[in-house]
PDB file of C-alpha atoms and ligand atoms in Angstrom:
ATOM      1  CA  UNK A   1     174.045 243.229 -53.284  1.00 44.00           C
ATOM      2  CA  UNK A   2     171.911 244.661 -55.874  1.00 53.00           C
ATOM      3  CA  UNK A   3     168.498 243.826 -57.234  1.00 59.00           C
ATOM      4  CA  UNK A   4     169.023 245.777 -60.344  1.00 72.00           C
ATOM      5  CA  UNK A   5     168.227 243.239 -63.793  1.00 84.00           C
ATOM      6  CA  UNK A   6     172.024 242.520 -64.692  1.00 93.00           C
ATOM      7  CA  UNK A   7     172.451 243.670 -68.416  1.00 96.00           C
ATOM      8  CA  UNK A   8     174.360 242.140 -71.216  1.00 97.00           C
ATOM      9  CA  UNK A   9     178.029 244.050 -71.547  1.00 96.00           C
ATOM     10  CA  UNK A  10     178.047 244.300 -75.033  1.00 97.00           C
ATOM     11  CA  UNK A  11     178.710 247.510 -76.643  1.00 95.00           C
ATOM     12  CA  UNK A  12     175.031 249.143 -77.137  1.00 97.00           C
ATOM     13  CA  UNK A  13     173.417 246.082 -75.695  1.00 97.00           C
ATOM     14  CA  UNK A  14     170.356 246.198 -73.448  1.00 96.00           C
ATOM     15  CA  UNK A  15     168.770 242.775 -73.308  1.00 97.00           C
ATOM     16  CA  UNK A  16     168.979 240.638 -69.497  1.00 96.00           C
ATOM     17  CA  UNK A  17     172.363 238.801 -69.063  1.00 97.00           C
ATOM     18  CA  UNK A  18     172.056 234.727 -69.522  1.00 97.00           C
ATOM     19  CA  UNK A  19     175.477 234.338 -69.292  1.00 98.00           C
ATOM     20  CA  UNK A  20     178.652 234.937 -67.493  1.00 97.00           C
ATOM     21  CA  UNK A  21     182.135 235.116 -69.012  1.00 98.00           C
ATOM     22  CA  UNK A  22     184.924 234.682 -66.276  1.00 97.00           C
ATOM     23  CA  UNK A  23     188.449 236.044 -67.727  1.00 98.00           C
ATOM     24  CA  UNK A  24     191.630 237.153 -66.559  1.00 98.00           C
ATOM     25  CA  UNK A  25     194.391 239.352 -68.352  1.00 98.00           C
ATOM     26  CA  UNK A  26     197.735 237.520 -67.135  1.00 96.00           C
ATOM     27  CA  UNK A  27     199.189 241.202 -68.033  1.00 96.00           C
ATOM     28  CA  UNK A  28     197.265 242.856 -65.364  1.00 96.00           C
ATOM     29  CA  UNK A  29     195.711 240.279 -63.087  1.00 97.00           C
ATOM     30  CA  UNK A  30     197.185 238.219 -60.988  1.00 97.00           C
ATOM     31  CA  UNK A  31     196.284 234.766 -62.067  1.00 94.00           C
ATOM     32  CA  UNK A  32     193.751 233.420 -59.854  1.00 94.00           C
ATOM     33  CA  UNK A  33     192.001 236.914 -60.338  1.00 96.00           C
ATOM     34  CA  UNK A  34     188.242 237.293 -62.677  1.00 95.00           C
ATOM     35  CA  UNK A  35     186.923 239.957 -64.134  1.00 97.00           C
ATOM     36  CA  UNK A  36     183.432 238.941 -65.271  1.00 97.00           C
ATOM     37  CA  UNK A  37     181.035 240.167 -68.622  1.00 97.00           C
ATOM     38  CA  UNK A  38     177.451 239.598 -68.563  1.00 97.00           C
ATOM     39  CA  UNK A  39     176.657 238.052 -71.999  1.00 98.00           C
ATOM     40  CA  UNK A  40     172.883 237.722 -73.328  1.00 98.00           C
ATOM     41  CA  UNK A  41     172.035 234.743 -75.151  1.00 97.00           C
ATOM     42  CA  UNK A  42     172.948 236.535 -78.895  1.00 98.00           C
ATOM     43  CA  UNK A  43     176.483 237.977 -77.536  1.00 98.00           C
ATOM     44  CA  UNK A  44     177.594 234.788 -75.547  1.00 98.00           C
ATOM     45  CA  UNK A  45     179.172 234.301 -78.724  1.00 98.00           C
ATOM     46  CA  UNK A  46     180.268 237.087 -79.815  1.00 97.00           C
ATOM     47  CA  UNK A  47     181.871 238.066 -76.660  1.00 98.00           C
ATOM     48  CA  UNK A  48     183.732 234.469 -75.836  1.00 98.00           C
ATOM     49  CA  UNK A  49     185.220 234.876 -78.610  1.00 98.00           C
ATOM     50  CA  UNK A  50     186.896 238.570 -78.265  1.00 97.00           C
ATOM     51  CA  UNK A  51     188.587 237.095 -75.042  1.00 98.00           C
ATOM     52  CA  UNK A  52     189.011 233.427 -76.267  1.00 98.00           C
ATOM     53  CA  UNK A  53     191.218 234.907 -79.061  1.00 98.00           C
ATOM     54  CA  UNK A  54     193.133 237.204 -76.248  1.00 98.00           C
ATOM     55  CA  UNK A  55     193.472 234.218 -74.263  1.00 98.00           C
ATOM     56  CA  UNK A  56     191.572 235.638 -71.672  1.00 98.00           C
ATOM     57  CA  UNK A  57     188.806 233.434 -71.695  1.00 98.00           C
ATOM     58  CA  UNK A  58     188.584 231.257 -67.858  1.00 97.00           C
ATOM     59  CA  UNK A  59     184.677 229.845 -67.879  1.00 97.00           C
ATOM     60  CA  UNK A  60     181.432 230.761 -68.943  1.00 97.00           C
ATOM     61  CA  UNK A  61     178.903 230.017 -66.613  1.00 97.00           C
ATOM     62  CA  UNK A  62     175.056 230.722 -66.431  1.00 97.00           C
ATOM     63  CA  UNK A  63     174.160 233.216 -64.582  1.00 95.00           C
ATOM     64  CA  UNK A  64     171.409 231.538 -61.999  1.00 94.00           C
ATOM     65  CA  UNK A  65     174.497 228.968 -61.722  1.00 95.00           C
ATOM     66  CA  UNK A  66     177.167 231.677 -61.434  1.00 93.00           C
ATOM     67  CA  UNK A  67     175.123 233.501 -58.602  1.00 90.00           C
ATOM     68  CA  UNK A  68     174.485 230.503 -56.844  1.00 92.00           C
ATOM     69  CA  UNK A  69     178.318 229.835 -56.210  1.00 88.00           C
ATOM     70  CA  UNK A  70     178.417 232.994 -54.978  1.00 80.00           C
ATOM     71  CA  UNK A  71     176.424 232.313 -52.280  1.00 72.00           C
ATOM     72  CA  UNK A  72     174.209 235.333 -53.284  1.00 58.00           C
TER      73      UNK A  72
HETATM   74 ZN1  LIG B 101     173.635 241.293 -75.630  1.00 89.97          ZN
END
């Protein structure tokens, strides 16, 4: 439990997450495993798409939504 402002994972990037990107690497994970990025509004994109081409891509979820199903 943290009350830290969660920040956007892109490379450099400092702005509040918005978003949050759900993915799993079959090669690594076991399947019903997520790793999760924290996308801003500008890098949803950006980011979806460097795991949507991987196949890595599970959901994308807004935060207040995402943090709410986990009960936080
Ligand atoms: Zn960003």
């Amino acid at each position: 439990m943290s009350d830290e402002t969660p920040i956007c994972s892109a490379k450099g990037c400092r702005a509040a997450a918005v978003w949050v990107l759900a993915w799993n690497n079959p090669k690594v994970h076991t399947p019903e495993r997520r790793k999760t990025w924290l996308a801003c509004e500008e890098h949803r994109e950006h980011l979806s798409q460097f795991l949507g081409v991987r196949g890595f891509l599970k959901d994308v979820v807004a935060f207040d939504e995402w943090r709410a199903a986990e009960g936080a």
